[in-house]
Amino acid sequence: MPRILIADDEDAMRTLVARAIAMDGHETVTAQDGAEALEILSREDGEFDLLLTDIQMPIMDGIALALSAARDFPRICILLMTGFAHQRERASNLSAIAHDVITKPFSVADIRTAVADALASRRG
């Protein structure tokens, strides 16, 4: 069962994404910002298949989190989420470490498909 770490500062979004992903049998762990997600990654020695993170968050944003995660845990697949065009542009430079950027708002089907694609690319 794939383990997925979800980082998003919006409670409703975190809950929606965790429930959607759990529908496919994935184990989810959530964090309310990048700093908390990085602490969880470190504590669990990077034992996650996927990091799904919002880009715009307080304390540590998703881009800083993605860069740290890719450096410290290179086997983890990274999928970014954003509702802002300028954040998507910032993320375009991360194609070497991030599988994709999913644009908010998205449907449950969209996030499930994006996660399945990211996990499939990791196995490939």
mmCIF file of C-alpha atoms in Angstrom:
data_model
loop_
_atom_site.group_PDB
_atom_site.id
_atom_site.type_symbol
_atom_site.label_atom_id
_atom_site.label_comp_id
_atom_site.label_asym_id
_atom_site.label_seq_id
_atom_site.Cartn_x
_atom_site.Cartn_y
_atom_site.Cartn_z
ATOM 1 C CA MET A 1 0.000 0.000 0.000
ATOM 2 C CA PRO A 2 1.577 3.283 -1.081
ATOM 3 C CA ARG A 3 2.185 5.872 1.644
ATOM 4 C CA ILE A 4 1.411 9.463 0.740
ATOM 5 C CA LEU A 5 2.305 12.596 2.691
ATOM 6 C CA ILE A 6 -0.100 15.469 2.033
ATOM 7 C CA ALA A 7 0.935 19.028 2.931
ATOM 8 C CA ASP A 8 -1.657 21.789 2.650
ATOM 9 C CA ASP A 9 -2.452 24.690 4.961
ATOM 10 C CA GLU A 10 -6.203 24.505 4.242
ATOM 11 C CA ASP A 11 -7.942 21.990 6.523
ATOM 12 C CA ALA A 12 -10.778 21.335 4.063
ATOM 13 C CA MET A 13 -8.389 20.681 1.170
ATOM 14 C CA ARG A 14 -6.183 18.399 3.272
ATOM 15 C CA THR A 15 -9.221 16.387 4.354
ATOM 16 C CA LEU A 16 -10.677 16.196 0.837
ATOM 17 C CA VAL A 17 -7.400 15.043 -0.692
ATOM 18 C CA ALA A 18 -6.715 12.502 2.069
ATOM 19 C CA ARG A 19 -10.196 10.999 1.718
ATOM 20 C CA ALA A 20 -9.991 10.910 -2.078
ATOM 21 C CA ILE A 21 -6.621 9.177 -2.039
ATOM 22 C CA ALA A 22 -7.696 6.737 0.685
ATOM 23 C CA MET A 23 -10.474 5.581 -1.677
ATOM 24 C CA ASP A 24 -7.724 3.909 -3.718
ATOM 25 C CA GLY A 25 -6.298 2.134 -0.683
ATOM 26 C CA HIS A 26 -3.389 4.482 -0.058
ATOM 27 C CA GLU A 27 -2.179 5.269 3.445
ATOM 28 C CA THR A 28 -2.167 9.022 4.041
ATOM 29 C CA VAL A 29 -0.381 11.236 6.538
ATOM 30 C CA THR A 30 -1.137 14.957 6.608
ATOM 31 C CA ALA A 31 0.785 18.097 7.514
ATOM 32 C CA GLN A 32 -0.489 21.673 7.749
ATOM 33 C CA ASP A 33 2.619 23.295 6.274
ATOM 34 C CA GLY A 34 5.960 22.515 4.702
ATOM 35 C CA ALA A 35 7.890 22.642 7.961
ATOM 36 C CA GLU A 36 5.631 20.044 9.563
ATOM 37 C CA ALA A 37 5.826 17.867 6.434
ATOM 38 C CA LEU A 38 9.631 18.037 6.439
ATOM 39 C CA GLU A 39 9.651 17.087 10.133
ATOM 40 C CA ILE A 40 7.431 14.066 9.370
ATOM 41 C CA LEU A 41 9.655 13.062 6.436
ATOM 42 C CA SER A 42 12.747 13.267 8.630
ATOM 43 C CA ARG A 43 11.155 11.423 11.536
ATOM 44 C CA GLU A 44 9.980 8.618 9.245
ATOM 45 C CA ASP A 45 13.241 8.543 7.258
ATOM 46 C CA GLY A 46 11.496 9.475 4.020
ATOM 47 C CA GLU A 47 9.421 6.288 3.974
ATOM 48 C CA PHE A 48 6.745 7.699 1.676
ATOM 49 C CA ASP A 49 6.039 6.881 -1.940
ATOM 50 C CA LEU A 50 4.624 10.309 -2.754
ATOM 51 C CA LEU A 51 4.757 13.830 -1.390
ATOM 52 C CA LEU A 52 1.664 15.771 -2.436
ATOM 53 C CA THR A 53 2.104 19.399 -1.476
ATOM 54 C CA ASP A 54 0.415 22.720 -1.997
ATOM 55 C CA ILE A 55 2.836 25.366 -3.236
ATOM 56 C CA GLN A 56 1.565 28.378 -1.301
ATOM 57 C CA MET A 57 1.742 27.725 2.457
ATOM 58 C CA PRO A 58 2.982 29.674 5.483
ATOM 59 C CA ILE A 59 6.246 28.911 7.299
ATOM 60 C CA MET A 60 7.720 26.778 4.474
ATOM 61 C CA ASP A 61 6.107 26.767 1.037
ATOM 62 C CA GLY A 62 5.747 23.716 -1.165
ATOM 63 C CA ILE A 63 8.654 24.619 -3.426
ATOM 64 C CA ALA A 64 11.084 24.845 -0.494
ATOM 65 C CA LEU A 65 9.624 21.590 0.818
ATOM 66 C CA ALA A 66 9.999 19.888 -2.573
ATOM 67 C CA LEU A 67 13.619 21.003 -2.882
ATOM 68 C CA SER A 68 14.455 19.745 0.617
ATOM 69 C CA ALA A 69 12.584 16.468 0.128
ATOM 70 C CA ALA A 70 14.257 15.803 -3.240
ATOM 71 C CA ARG A 71 17.681 16.513 -1.752
ATOM 72 C CA ASP A 72 17.236 14.429 1.415
ATOM 73 C CA PHE A 73 14.938 11.679 0.080
ATOM 74 C CA PRO A 74 15.612 11.347 -3.667
ATOM 75 C CA ARG A 75 13.393 8.260 -4.076
ATOM 76 C CA ILE A 76 10.195 10.108 -3.115
ATOM 77 C CA CYS A 77 7.901 11.173 -5.961
ATOM 78 C CA ILE A 78 6.670 14.775 -5.679
ATOM 79 C CA LEU A 79 3.357 16.141 -6.920
ATOM 80 C CA LEU A 80 2.590 19.838 -6.471
ATOM 81 C CA MET A 81 -0.813 21.543 -6.151
ATOM 82 C CA THR A 82 -1.673 25.196 -6.662
ATOM 83 C CA GLY A 83 -4.568 27.475 -7.336
ATOM 84 C CA PHE A 84 -2.360 30.333 -8.549
ATOM 85 C CA ALA A 85 -0.929 30.761 -12.047
ATOM 86 C CA HIS A 86 2.195 32.550 -10.798
ATOM 87 C CA GLN A 87 2.920 29.633 -8.451
ATOM 88 C CA ARG A 88 2.575 27.198 -11.338
ATOM 89 C CA GLU A 89 5.162 29.266 -13.221
ATOM 90 C CA ARG A 90 7.526 29.095 -10.234
ATOM 91 C CA ALA A 91 7.105 25.322 -10.213
ATOM 92 C CA SER A 92 7.908 24.970 -13.920
ATOM 93 C CA ASN A 93 11.613 25.081 -13.019
ATOM 94 C CA LEU A 94 11.167 21.991 -10.844
ATOM 95 C CA SER A 95 10.461 19.473 -13.603
ATOM 96 C CA ALA A 96 13.618 17.555 -12.673
ATOM 97 C CA ILE A 97 12.264 16.820 -9.178
ATOM 98 C CA ALA A 98 8.481 17.190 -9.405
ATOM 99 C CA HIS A 99 6.333 14.773 -11.385
ATOM 100 C CA ASP A 100 3.619 17.336 -12.137
ATOM 101 C CA VAL A 101 1.616 20.320 -10.903
ATOM 102 C CA ILE A 102 -2.133 19.879 -10.475
ATOM 103 C CA THR A 103 -4.216 23.037 -10.613
ATOM 104 C CA LYS A 104 -6.855 23.795 -7.995
ATOM 105 C CA PRO A 105 -9.753 23.547 -7.954
ATOM 106 C CA PHE A 106 -9.779 19.910 -9.010
ATOM 107 C CA SER A 107 -12.282 17.103 -8.701
ATOM 108 C CA VAL A 108 -11.864 13.968 -6.612
ATOM 109 C CA ALA A 109 -11.391 12.056 -9.876
ATOM 110 C CA ASP A 110 -8.679 14.518 -10.997
ATOM 111 C CA ILE A 111 -6.600 14.153 -7.831
ATOM 112 C CA ARG A 112 -6.990 10.375 -7.801
ATOM 113 C CA THR A 113 -5.809 10.220 -11.428
ATOM 114 C CA ALA A 114 -2.877 12.564 -10.770
ATOM 115 C CA VAL A 115 -1.771 10.467 -7.785
ATOM 116 C CA ALA A 116 -2.125 7.208 -9.756
ATOM 117 C CA ASP A 117 -0.053 8.675 -12.612
ATOM 118 C CA ALA A 118 2.644 9.907 -10.217
ATOM 119 C CA LEU A 119 2.843 6.546 -8.445
ATOM 120 C CA ALA A 120 2.958 4.686 -11.777
ATOM 121 C CA SER A 121 5.853 6.868 -12.954
ATOM 122 C CA ARG A 122 7.747 6.026 -9.772
ATOM 123 C CA ARG A 123 7.442 2.307 -10.420
ATOM 124 C CA GLY A 124 8.385 2.666 -14.071
#
